[in-house]
């Protein structure tokens, strides 16, 4: 069992729970070894002893751990400790695409396409690693505070090369592909379909197929035609609509065959949105849409019974004889945030026979099927009637005259902890101590002349008292005798401002207004002003920027991003990426990244303005030249050198390349005019022989001194600096 303050794997300090899913809980933690914040996904205790769930959990870890991409939530570590299975992931501060759509009702075309491009690139990286996500939906797409889009939750991902891929339908029914709904084999094109549904929701604010039950929705995915997004939002360009249609074809063969193809069309739609360039695959005999058979419809309907925890009424199959079977189906619910609408796991048993056509329709079989369906409906009605009667006490006595006892599982009592002394201690210190005990501190600021500001004055639970783990503890904290100082929230985001003021005990009132310099969504002004002291609980009014009053947008910073990221950032800001050129840049680290944009960061331009960018291809290789004359050896270099001596002169680059060589006795040597040199420095090598002839000298006394002929081989280097050119 994971608790707040617990250390997992001797390095991950659990700080708080930030989310929950069907199989696991997600905690914010600090990695003390690498000094960074991480997210730790922990398998729920009730599933940790189930081999099937543990296996799925490990599959998630192994699949995701092999992926490294800017548009995928990275996995750092996988482990198990005392029966606790966990995955350590990148902590992404942001909002799910589902909540983002709900917040904005629907997204603009450019924003939707930008998000789709980034999601496609993440999924493409997974497909390149033979991993199929199989659960693409807005709930599994996160938009970070920096605007980065990341795909997460590979909990039901399978390696495409694995033999474990079954016909089980997994994922959420609103986004599931027809082949998944049928229980068929799913591959990369199943992810394409789910992404198409997600795009439809981004553009219109709704899903294309809905119904009262999951079964009804699944049938619509299989049988019904895709509605037109433009029927709901007329301004959607034809190219974008066609992209959605191609993604959501019933036949996988008629969809985009890879994420790369989809990305190409998405990018083109940003440049020429009104051009109908999407190439649809014409249906053929094999790829034509086929209506679901009556047998299949009966099988799908039976899943509704299983979904309610009832027994399967019948199992139909097309064989020579009609056989009946009743089979109890095991179902384990996995809940998500929107459990009423979402389906985490469905099992559709689907039996498909080769060369079966609608012409094989058997009237006798149809009559038998109808009779069996009526019998099943009657049985289900009896069960429902019994359950309703029991609920109202009509059937308090059982069938054998004995009163039935309700079997209720007693809730496991929560652990209790002993409350510590907190009065007189600092607020921050007390919060840490209570969190370590598994208790939740609730701060109430109150003016006090007795206690200094920030000191705990009282506590709702007495020291030494036993209290259930997870309980709230109310802590009145002194705001000082002069009131509480109002924090400065001008310039920060609305969410940050509300959180900061709430932490100080200030209720928040909000107004809106335009501002040409304050980013949209950030605070323009506040009242009371920052730094002023007011009584605890005083409301602070903040004015939120709606951006410039004119139809202009602020140019974002794309420098240091790759082309796809830069495009996404520009599109999100309401701009377009124009011409992309390749240039040299002096910083080697900028290779492959945007190093120039045609508008300065922070400038206000008309919405839709085209921004040209340049991509660095690395530093330009410097080229040098030697355009100087070469002088004879100097007296400093060789005192014995004599003019007229034959000298071999060689010009060398520091890299060891010979640039020039000659023999001469005449100096200076005119400019050799050498260019294209790859290094900035080099040297001139002088090689020659100093020769002395024999001689004799007669002195006054008649004596003679004779000097014999001699020679000396001479070699030395003269360093030179080449010029750029």
XYZ file of C-alpha atoms in Angstrom:
725
model
C 0.000 0.000 0.000
C 1.393 3.368 -1.068
C 1.128 6.280 1.383
C 1.971 9.961 1.177
C 5.540 10.439 2.439
C 6.539 6.880 1.536
C 9.844 6.234 -0.295
C 9.495 3.796 -3.199
C 12.490 2.070 -4.727
C 14.822 3.889 -2.294
C 14.572 7.059 -4.390
C 10.974 8.141 -5.176
C 9.375 10.255 -2.419
C 5.577 10.044 -2.790
C 4.146 13.576 -2.396
C 0.484 13.448 -3.469
C -2.020 11.498 -5.531
C -2.793 13.243 -8.814
C -5.014 10.750 -10.623
C -6.632 7.346 -10.674
C -7.621 4.816 -13.307
C -9.166 1.422 -13.525
C -6.008 -0.508 -12.748
C -3.764 2.021 -11.075
C -3.290 5.207 -9.101
C -0.902 7.945 -10.164
C 1.207 9.879 -7.658
C 3.431 12.908 -7.894
C 6.847 12.089 -6.496
C 10.376 13.435 -6.257
C 13.294 11.440 -7.595
C 16.035 12.167 -5.058
C 18.782 10.570 -7.149
C 18.241 12.785 -10.193
C 16.555 15.661 -8.284
C 13.489 15.883 -10.506
C 9.727 15.555 -10.169
C 8.156 12.418 -11.653
C 4.821 10.620 -11.883
C 4.597 7.156 -10.317
C 1.829 4.841 -11.563
C 1.083 2.163 -8.960
C -1.037 -0.933 -9.580
C -4.036 -0.966 -7.261
C -3.694 -3.325 -4.344
C -6.854 -5.281 -5.213
C -5.286 -6.195 -8.565
C -1.680 -6.817 -7.463
C -2.374 -10.463 -6.644
C -4.186 -11.083 -9.909
C -1.767 -12.564 -12.421
C -3.817 -11.272 -15.367
C -3.775 -7.665 -14.198
C -0.099 -7.824 -13.211
C 0.657 -9.102 -16.681
C -1.222 -6.186 -18.302
C 0.581 -3.761 -16.047
C 3.964 -5.161 -17.035
C 3.012 -5.061 -20.707
C 2.223 -1.376 -20.307
C 5.632 -0.739 -18.792
C 7.561 -2.787 -21.310
C 5.744 -1.282 -24.280
C 6.089 2.320 -23.147
C 9.668 1.956 -21.899
C 10.828 1.310 -25.450
C 9.478 4.640 -26.670
C 11.288 7.968 -26.619
C 9.592 10.824 -28.437
C 8.666 14.450 -27.619
C 4.973 13.620 -28.154
C 4.911 10.576 -25.872
C 4.984 10.560 -22.082
C 8.394 9.028 -21.370
C 8.836 6.073 -19.015
C 11.909 6.311 -16.774
C 11.779 3.273 -14.541
C 9.820 0.102 -13.763
C 9.909 -1.789 -10.483
C 8.271 -3.927 -7.825
C 8.664 -3.560 -4.076
C 6.933 -5.662 -1.445
C 4.140 -6.569 -3.833
C 3.766 -2.970 -5.071
C 4.136 -2.757 -8.865
C 4.995 0.677 -10.213
C 6.046 2.600 -13.304
C 7.963 5.884 -13.078
C 7.034 8.323 -15.843
C 7.646 11.850 -16.980
C 5.538 14.296 -14.968
C 3.490 16.392 -17.376
C 1.803 19.414 -15.831
C -1.206 20.187 -17.957
C -4.735 19.216 -18.955
C -6.218 16.286 -20.870
C -7.515 16.967 -24.353
C -10.949 15.807 -23.152
C -11.113 18.539 -20.506
C -9.631 21.059 -22.935
C -12.410 20.359 -25.444
C -15.025 20.615 -22.689
C -13.540 23.935 -21.585
C -13.583 25.471 -25.081
C -16.729 23.661 -26.359
C -14.863 22.968 -29.608
C -11.450 23.822 -31.024
C -10.581 25.967 -34.007
C -9.619 24.113 -37.159
C -5.988 25.183 -36.969
C -5.676 24.231 -33.327
C -7.340 20.854 -33.910
C -5.060 20.091 -36.867
C -1.986 21.159 -34.890
C -2.886 18.825 -32.028
C -3.654 16.020 -34.491
C -0.217 16.439 -36.099
C 1.558 16.122 -32.766
C -0.538 13.126 -31.704
C 0.128 11.482 -35.081
C 3.869 11.943 -34.675
C 3.786 10.310 -31.255
C 1.704 7.379 -32.500
C 3.955 7.065 -35.561
C 6.945 6.624 -33.245
C 5.063 3.861 -31.421
C 4.134 2.145 -34.693
C 7.755 2.305 -35.825
C 8.551 0.331 -32.669
C 5.816 -2.225 -33.516
C 3.518 -0.938 -30.789
C -0.186 -0.300 -31.308
C -1.848 1.963 -28.777
C -5.400 0.612 -29.250
C -6.949 3.227 -26.960
C -6.504 6.595 -28.668
C -8.973 9.052 -27.151
C -8.914 12.607 -25.746
C -8.567 11.260 -22.183
C -5.195 9.741 -23.139
C -3.823 12.914 -24.721
C -2.256 15.574 -22.472
C -1.579 19.200 -23.349
C 1.219 20.542 -21.161
C 1.389 24.083 -19.819
C 3.977 24.782 -22.525
C 1.556 23.665 -25.235
C 3.296 20.363 -25.928
C 0.921 17.534 -26.855
C 1.774 14.101 -25.445
C 0.162 10.684 -25.777
C -0.024 8.627 -22.611
C -1.436 5.407 -21.150
C -0.165 2.517 -23.179
C -1.964 0.265 -20.703
C -3.549 -1.856 -23.389
C -0.856 -1.416 -26.001
C 0.498 -4.573 -27.571
C 3.556 -5.169 -29.710
C 2.436 -5.756 -33.264
C 4.834 -8.670 -33.497
C 3.476 -10.311 -30.338
C 1.458 -13.487 -30.482
C -0.723 -12.294 -27.619
C -2.952 -10.046 -29.715
C -6.454 -11.424 -29.294
C -9.876 -10.507 -30.520
C -10.796 -8.787 -27.295
C -12.210 -5.342 -27.786
C -10.332 -2.973 -25.543
C -10.481 0.764 -25.143
C -13.412 3.131 -25.026
C -16.430 2.371 -27.151
C -16.913 5.958 -28.407
C -13.521 5.783 -30.158
C -13.192 2.074 -30.963
C -12.754 0.923 -34.558
C -15.269 -1.389 -36.282
C -12.787 -4.269 -36.282
C -12.246 -3.838 -32.546
C -16.001 -3.731 -31.943
C -16.371 -6.971 -33.895
C -13.557 -8.542 -31.903
C -11.292 -8.753 -34.921
C -7.571 -8.244 -35.311
C -6.446 -4.674 -34.670
C -3.378 -3.032 -36.147
C -1.954 0.427 -36.854
C -5.029 1.371 -38.895
C -7.201 0.886 -35.788
C -5.281 3.760 -34.203
C -5.894 5.819 -37.359
C -9.658 5.306 -36.947
C -9.623 6.276 -33.251
C -7.602 9.394 -34.038
C -10.162 10.292 -36.715
C -12.945 10.077 -34.116
C -10.846 12.240 -31.793
C -10.403 14.825 -34.573
C -14.168 14.828 -35.142
C -14.691 15.613 -31.457
C -12.074 18.380 -31.468
C -13.690 20.037 -34.496
C -17.350 19.695 -33.444
C -17.276 19.291 -29.655
C -19.113 15.956 -29.888
C -18.470 12.331 -30.839
C -20.003 11.065 -34.103
C -21.660 7.976 -32.609
C -23.580 7.969 -29.355
C -26.306 5.887 -27.741
C -27.963 4.775 -24.555
C -25.762 1.690 -24.165
C -22.224 0.733 -25.084
C -23.612 -2.010 -27.292
C -25.713 0.472 -29.273
C -22.656 2.653 -29.833
C -20.562 -0.338 -30.933
C -23.208 -1.306 -33.495
C -23.171 2.247 -34.904
C -19.393 2.051 -35.404
C -19.921 -1.158 -37.366
C -22.979 -0.234 -39.426
C -23.768 3.489 -39.585
C -22.257 5.994 -41.953
C -20.015 8.662 -40.516
C -21.887 11.976 -40.112
C -20.382 15.026 -41.756
C -18.431 17.324 -39.394
C -19.547 20.272 -41.563
C -23.157 19.526 -40.694
C -22.285 20.730 -37.185
C -19.606 23.328 -37.995
C -19.959 24.790 -41.473
C -16.581 26.567 -41.499
C -14.602 23.317 -41.388
C -12.544 23.226 -44.631
C -13.230 20.481 -47.147
C -9.691 19.089 -46.853
C -9.981 18.626 -43.082
C -13.397 16.988 -43.407
C -12.034 14.578 -46.016
C -9.112 13.709 -43.751
C -11.560 12.790 -40.981
C -13.643 10.731 -43.424
C -10.589 8.830 -44.667
C -9.446 8.089 -41.112
C -12.893 6.729 -40.208
C -13.575 4.387 -43.106
C -15.238 1.123 -42.030
C -12.710 -0.912 -43.976
C -9.118 -0.595 -42.689
C -7.836 -0.892 -46.259
C -9.580 2.355 -47.187
C -8.051 4.378 -44.341
C -4.633 5.992 -44.182
C -2.191 3.098 -44.246
C 0.285 4.842 -41.959
C 0.546 7.818 -39.649
C 3.119 9.282 -42.028
C 0.483 9.528 -44.775
C -1.915 11.187 -42.343
C 0.707 13.694 -41.173
C 1.457 14.689 -44.774
C -2.202 15.484 -45.469
C -2.655 17.288 -42.145
C 0.310 19.575 -42.874
C -0.980 20.228 -46.376
C -4.394 21.169 -44.977
C -2.739 23.982 -43.020
C -1.316 25.430 -46.243
C -4.263 24.816 -48.593
C -7.292 24.150 -46.386
C -9.889 24.629 -49.149
C -8.218 22.303 -51.642
C -9.803 18.855 -52.025
C -6.559 16.891 -52.264
C -7.351 13.874 -50.063
C -7.275 10.697 -52.149
C -10.030 8.305 -51.113
C -9.695 4.610 -51.895
C -12.592 3.372 -54.017
C -14.470 0.473 -52.461
C -14.075 -2.894 -54.120
C -15.649 -6.241 -53.665
C -13.437 -7.132 -50.733
C -13.356 -3.717 -49.155
C -17.011 -2.782 -49.446
C -19.035 -2.144 -46.329
C -20.918 -5.256 -45.215
C -23.961 -5.180 -43.016
C -23.684 -7.073 -39.773
C -25.497 -10.371 -39.814
C -28.419 -11.223 -37.546
C -26.208 -13.701 -35.736
C -23.659 -10.990 -35.033
C -26.396 -8.633 -33.834
C -27.586 -11.259 -31.360
C -24.068 -11.741 -30.078
C -23.572 -8.000 -29.564
C -26.911 -7.684 -27.810
C -25.895 -10.427 -25.401
C -23.018 -8.250 -24.213
C -25.557 -5.812 -22.791
C -26.755 -8.581 -20.499
C -23.210 -9.329 -19.436
C -22.550 -5.638 -18.833
C -25.312 -5.680 -16.188
C -23.802 -8.698 -14.467
C -26.338 -11.235 -15.825
C -25.717 -14.592 -17.438
C -25.425 -14.954 -21.172
C -28.793 -16.189 -22.469
C -27.544 -17.999 -25.520
C -24.623 -18.483 -27.847
C -25.641 -18.684 -31.548
C -23.526 -19.952 -34.339
C -24.035 -20.802 -38.014
C -23.471 -24.488 -38.323
C -25.316 -27.368 -39.831
C -27.376 -27.682 -36.676
C -28.527 -24.969 -34.279
C -27.032 -25.498 -30.856
C -27.854 -23.787 -27.593
C -25.387 -23.052 -24.822
C -25.458 -20.921 -21.728
C -22.185 -19.664 -20.531
C -21.225 -17.518 -17.591
C -18.940 -14.714 -18.724
C -16.421 -13.232 -16.348
C -16.284 -9.474 -16.394
C -13.965 -7.278 -14.386
C -14.908 -3.580 -14.487
C -12.199 -0.990 -14.922
C -13.342 2.502 -14.180
C -12.089 5.771 -15.605
C -12.975 9.348 -14.767
C -16.115 9.240 -16.913
C -17.266 5.742 -15.994
C -20.849 6.342 -17.112
C -19.849 7.015 -20.683
C -16.564 5.193 -21.170
C -15.910 1.469 -21.614
C -12.499 0.291 -20.559
C -12.824 -3.345 -21.564
C -15.393 -5.207 -23.606
C -15.175 -8.791 -24.807
C -17.047 -9.530 -27.996
C -16.824 -13.121 -29.111
C -17.059 -13.012 -32.829
C -17.026 -15.979 -35.178
C -16.563 -15.145 -38.830
C -16.971 -17.737 -41.551
C -15.173 -17.545 -44.881
C -17.165 -17.020 -48.065
C -20.380 -16.278 -46.139
C -22.716 -13.898 -47.959
C -26.004 -12.304 -47.076
C -27.589 -14.555 -49.700
C -27.065 -17.480 -47.272
C -29.918 -16.199 -45.158
C -31.891 -19.083 -43.574
C -35.586 -18.263 -42.722
C -35.801 -21.238 -40.350
C -32.730 -20.061 -38.537
C -34.194 -16.580 -38.278
C -37.418 -17.934 -36.700
C -35.461 -19.976 -34.173
C -33.321 -16.974 -33.357
C -36.393 -14.815 -32.810
C -37.991 -17.394 -30.479
C -34.823 -17.732 -28.443
C -34.468 -13.951 -28.201
C -38.065 -13.681 -26.895
C -37.385 -16.405 -24.310
C -34.232 -14.603 -23.229
C -36.119 -11.320 -22.902
C -38.777 -12.979 -20.725
C -36.126 -14.502 -18.477
C -34.367 -11.157 -18.130
C -37.707 -9.468 -17.336
C -38.363 -11.998 -14.563
C -34.954 -11.380 -13.079
C -35.438 -7.616 -13.150
C -38.942 -7.986 -11.618
C -37.535 -10.131 -8.817
C -34.745 -7.651 -8.079
C -37.186 -4.711 -8.003
C -39.595 -6.639 -5.766
C -36.832 -7.565 -3.418
C -35.713 -3.970 -3.201
C -39.226 -2.962 -2.064
C -39.503 -5.851 0.413
C -42.047 -7.836 -1.616
C -39.863 -10.908 -1.550
C -38.524 -10.732 1.983
C -38.950 -14.499 2.268
C -37.134 -16.742 -0.095
C -38.529 -19.427 -2.322
C -38.311 -21.945 0.525
C -40.057 -19.769 3.147
C -36.828 -18.655 4.777
C -35.849 -15.008 5.189
C -32.916 -14.101 3.001
C -29.985 -12.391 4.634
C -28.060 -9.766 2.754
C -24.377 -10.560 2.498
C -22.528 -7.386 3.015
C -18.831 -7.094 3.028
C -17.580 -5.119 5.945
C -15.340 -2.289 5.013
C -11.831 -2.766 6.161
C -11.243 -0.307 8.982
C -8.763 2.440 8.224
C -5.518 2.598 10.141
C -5.314 5.142 12.923
C -2.410 7.434 13.723
C -1.594 9.428 16.845
C -1.925 13.180 16.488
C 1.198 15.191 17.208
C 1.559 18.562 18.949
C 1.323 21.355 16.396
C 0.307 24.501 18.298
C 3.067 27.112 18.316
C 4.907 25.601 15.353
C 5.398 27.104 11.894
C 2.767 26.451 9.214
C 5.132 24.819 6.703
C 6.695 22.526 9.290
C 3.285 21.329 10.504
C 2.027 20.650 6.964
C 5.005 18.406 6.256
C 4.617 16.533 9.548
C 0.892 15.913 8.992
C 1.385 14.733 5.419
C 3.955 12.221 6.643
C 1.347 10.887 9.075
C -1.138 10.493 6.221
C -3.343 13.387 7.367
C -4.614 16.311 5.283
C -4.008 19.805 6.708
C -6.645 22.516 6.130
C -5.351 26.040 6.793
C -7.549 28.847 8.111
C -5.847 32.235 8.450
C -6.941 34.419 11.370
C -5.699 37.712 12.717
C -3.877 37.428 16.009
C -1.905 39.740 18.266
C -0.730 36.790 20.386
C 0.913 34.681 17.670
C 3.368 35.759 15.008
C 2.329 35.481 11.389
C 2.553 31.896 10.064
C 2.325 30.203 13.498
C -0.300 27.516 14.155
C -2.630 28.796 16.915
C -4.934 25.828 17.393
C -5.898 22.440 15.983
C -9.176 20.581 15.472
C -7.557 17.405 16.816
C -5.840 17.314 20.203
C -2.233 16.117 20.594
C -2.092 12.397 21.402
C -5.575 11.728 20.044
C -5.963 8.718 17.663
C -7.372 9.695 14.270
C -8.072 7.744 11.085
C -5.468 7.993 8.371
C -6.560 10.339 5.567
C -8.639 12.554 7.875
C -8.667 16.347 7.514
C -7.088 18.422 10.266
C -8.149 22.077 10.553
C -5.308 24.419 11.522
C -6.043 28.059 12.431
C -2.876 29.951 11.460
C -1.984 33.459 12.548
C -2.174 36.163 9.918
C -0.516 38.652 12.295
C -2.068 41.623 14.040
C -1.978 43.837 10.946
C -3.690 41.386 8.651
C -2.463 39.258 5.751
C -0.171 40.551 3.042
C -1.714 40.265 -0.421
C 0.562 38.352 -2.822
C 1.477 39.688 -6.271
C -0.409 37.802 -9.014
C -0.216 40.325 -11.865
C 1.213 38.803 -15.039
C 0.723 35.149 -14.101
C -1.947 32.769 -15.392
C -5.461 32.722 -14.001
C -4.989 29.234 -12.558
C -1.731 30.184 -10.839
C -3.280 33.364 -9.453
C -6.295 31.547 -8.022
C -4.048 28.908 -6.466
C -1.700 31.519 -4.966
C -4.524 33.596 -3.513
C -6.377 30.536 -2.274
C -3.282 29.355 -0.463
C -3.214 32.696 1.354
C -6.869 32.422 2.314
C -8.156 35.078 -0.133
C -11.463 34.478 -1.966
C -11.191 35.452 -5.649
C -13.486 37.580 -7.802
C -12.799 37.657 -11.541
C -13.380 40.182 -14.297
C -12.163 40.215 -17.899
C -10.657 42.828 -20.168
C -8.452 43.331 -23.214
C -4.773 44.129 -22.973
C -2.234 44.455 -25.771
C 0.758 43.404 -23.669
C -0.533 40.891 -21.122
C -0.910 37.380 -22.530
C -4.453 36.071 -22.866
C -5.460 34.218 -19.702
C -3.003 36.097 -17.486
C -3.814 38.653 -14.783
C -3.833 42.341 -15.838
C -4.588 43.985 -12.472
C -5.531 43.040 -8.932
C -7.376 44.757 -6.124
C -6.273 45.140 -3.306
C -2.777 45.757 -4.635
C 0.101 43.394 -4.004
C 1.914 43.996 -0.721
C -1.023 45.629 1.048
C -2.185 44.097 4.345
C -5.853 43.270 4.697
C -7.961 41.261 7.173
C -7.885 37.526 6.630
C -10.562 36.339 4.209
C -10.683 39.591 2.214
C -11.742 38.973 -1.389
C -9.231 39.877 -4.132
C -10.542 40.930 -7.538
C -8.366 39.971 -10.507
C -8.796 41.142 -14.103
C -8.038 38.461 -16.701
C -6.607 39.421 -20.090
C -8.546 38.505 -23.234
C -5.604 39.532 -25.358
C -5.447 42.556 -27.655
C -8.731 44.186 -28.502
C -7.934 44.138 -32.218
C -7.798 40.922 -34.246
C -4.095 40.523 -33.727
C -2.122 37.695 -32.186
C 1.215 37.623 -30.460
C 4.071 35.931 -32.271
C 5.323 32.965 -30.228
C 8.902 31.742 -29.910
C 9.746 28.833 -32.232
C 13.538 29.154 -31.962
C 15.146 25.924 -30.821
C 12.145 23.751 -31.845
C 12.011 21.281 -34.707
C 9.841 21.969 -37.744
C 6.777 20.038 -36.551
C 6.865 21.611 -33.091
C 7.309 25.051 -34.595
C 4.343 24.523 -36.887
C 2.184 23.368 -33.973
C 3.167 26.419 -31.898
C 2.404 28.826 -34.754
C -0.928 27.177 -35.560
C -1.965 27.237 -31.918
C -1.195 30.969 -31.857
C -3.409 31.526 -34.907
C -0.549 31.882 -37.405
C 0.729 29.845 -40.336
C 4.155 28.460 -41.115
C 5.372 29.749 -44.457
C 8.568 29.023 -46.352
C 11.054 26.722 -44.637
C 14.684 27.180 -45.656
C 17.895 25.522 -44.579
C 20.790 27.683 -43.409
C 24.070 27.339 -41.573
C 24.207 28.322 -37.902
C 27.290 28.754 -35.771
C 25.902 26.771 -32.808
C 26.283 23.010 -33.483
C 23.507 22.257 -30.933
C 20.974 24.033 -33.191
C 21.362 21.526 -36.017
C 17.913 20.367 -37.198
C 16.136 23.107 -35.202
C 14.557 26.454 -36.095
C 17.189 29.189 -35.825
C 15.290 32.078 -37.430
C 11.682 33.278 -37.746
C 10.539 36.174 -39.902
C 8.713 37.956 -37.039
C 10.169 38.803 -33.656
C 8.864 37.058 -30.560
C 6.169 39.142 -28.856
C 5.221 41.165 -31.938
C 1.493 41.548 -32.620
C 0.444 40.621 -36.141
C -2.809 39.894 -37.918
C -4.271 36.482 -37.246
C -3.334 34.035 -40.010
C -0.049 35.803 -40.813
C 2.500 33.572 -42.529
C 5.747 33.200 -40.587
C 8.799 32.008 -42.505
C 11.408 30.002 -40.633
C 14.943 28.740 -41.196
C 16.213 25.334 -40.078
C 19.880 25.046 -39.090
C 21.986 22.500 -40.991
C 24.872 23.076 -38.589
C 27.851 25.445 -38.620
C 29.196 26.452 -41.970
C 32.591 24.894 -42.621
C 35.118 27.761 -42.632
C 37.357 28.117 -45.679
C 40.729 29.889 -45.657
C 43.317 31.133 -48.190
C 47.027 31.935 -48.440
C 47.714 35.051 -50.499
C 51.097 36.227 -49.119
C 54.554 36.080 -50.696
C 57.144 33.840 -49.081
C 60.352 35.555 -47.867
C 63.820 33.965 -47.671
C 65.107 32.500 -44.397
C 66.057 35.269 -41.986
C 69.257 35.631 -39.969
C 67.292 34.698 -36.854
C 66.041 31.507 -38.489
C 69.524 30.589 -39.883
C 72.599 32.830 -39.429
C 74.533 30.701 -41.973
C 72.004 30.994 -44.781
C 73.469 32.576 -47.872
C 71.520 34.183 -50.678
C 71.407 32.069 -53.814
C 71.169 28.782 -51.933
C 68.734 26.329 -53.534
C 65.814 25.853 -51.108
C 62.865 23.438 -51.111
C 59.820 25.381 -49.845
C 56.664 23.459 -48.786
C 53.420 25.006 -47.493
C 51.499 22.710 -45.100
C 48.144 22.965 -43.252
C 47.958 21.953 -39.601
C 45.749 19.046 -40.635
C 48.810 17.606 -42.421
C 47.682 18.524 -45.938
C 50.385 19.722 -48.366
C 49.180 22.896 -50.042
C 52.189 24.011 -52.110
C 55.776 22.984 -52.859
C 58.633 24.420 -54.985
C 62.454 24.667 -55.280
C 64.034 28.044 -55.749
C 67.130 30.079 -55.008
C 65.358 33.346 -55.652
C 63.286 35.074 -52.962
C 60.722 36.315 -52.285
C 58.330 33.793 -53.814
C 55.333 35.579 -55.288
C 51.834 34.983 -53.841
C 50.933 31.359 -54.718
C 47.164 32.165 -54.448
C 46.030 29.047 -52.582
C 42.358 28.858 -51.461
C 39.953 26.273 -50.048
C 42.121 25.582 -47.022
C 40.200 23.771 -44.227
C 42.310 24.892 -41.249
C 43.130 28.381 -40.023
C 46.868 27.871 -39.402
C 49.789 26.054 -41.008
C 53.521 26.322 -41.600
C 56.194 26.753 -44.268
C 58.907 24.052 -44.286
C 62.366 25.167 -45.492
C 64.888 22.486 -46.548
C 68.327 23.229 -48.005
C 72.069 22.622 -47.674
C 74.559 25.264 -46.461
C 77.836 24.564 -48.486
C 81.304 26.044 -47.737
C 84.152 25.845 -50.322
C 87.759 25.029 -49.396
C 90.000 28.072 -48.821
C 93.473 29.055 -47.638
C 94.845 32.194 -45.991
C 98.546 33.243 -46.121
C 99.683 35.129 -43.110
C 102.508 37.828 -42.876
C 104.952 35.373 -41.429
C 104.450 33.200 -44.450
C 102.297 30.585 -42.754
C 99.172 29.335 -44.464
C 95.807 28.390 -42.876
C 93.676 26.021 -44.914
C 89.865 25.537 -44.483
C 88.384 22.433 -45.952
C 85.105 22.421 -47.899
C 81.996 21.556 -45.785
C 78.163 21.202 -46.053
C 75.282 21.323 -43.511
C 71.677 20.108 -44.126
C 69.204 22.649 -42.747
C 65.448 22.208 -42.038
C 63.065 24.452 -40.054
C 59.384 25.561 -39.950
C 57.854 29.009 -40.150
C 54.298 29.256 -38.652
C 51.705 31.062 -40.790
C 48.119 32.264 -40.187
C 45.699 31.770 -43.060
C 43.048 34.333 -43.932
C 39.288 33.574 -44.171
C 37.986 33.689 -47.645
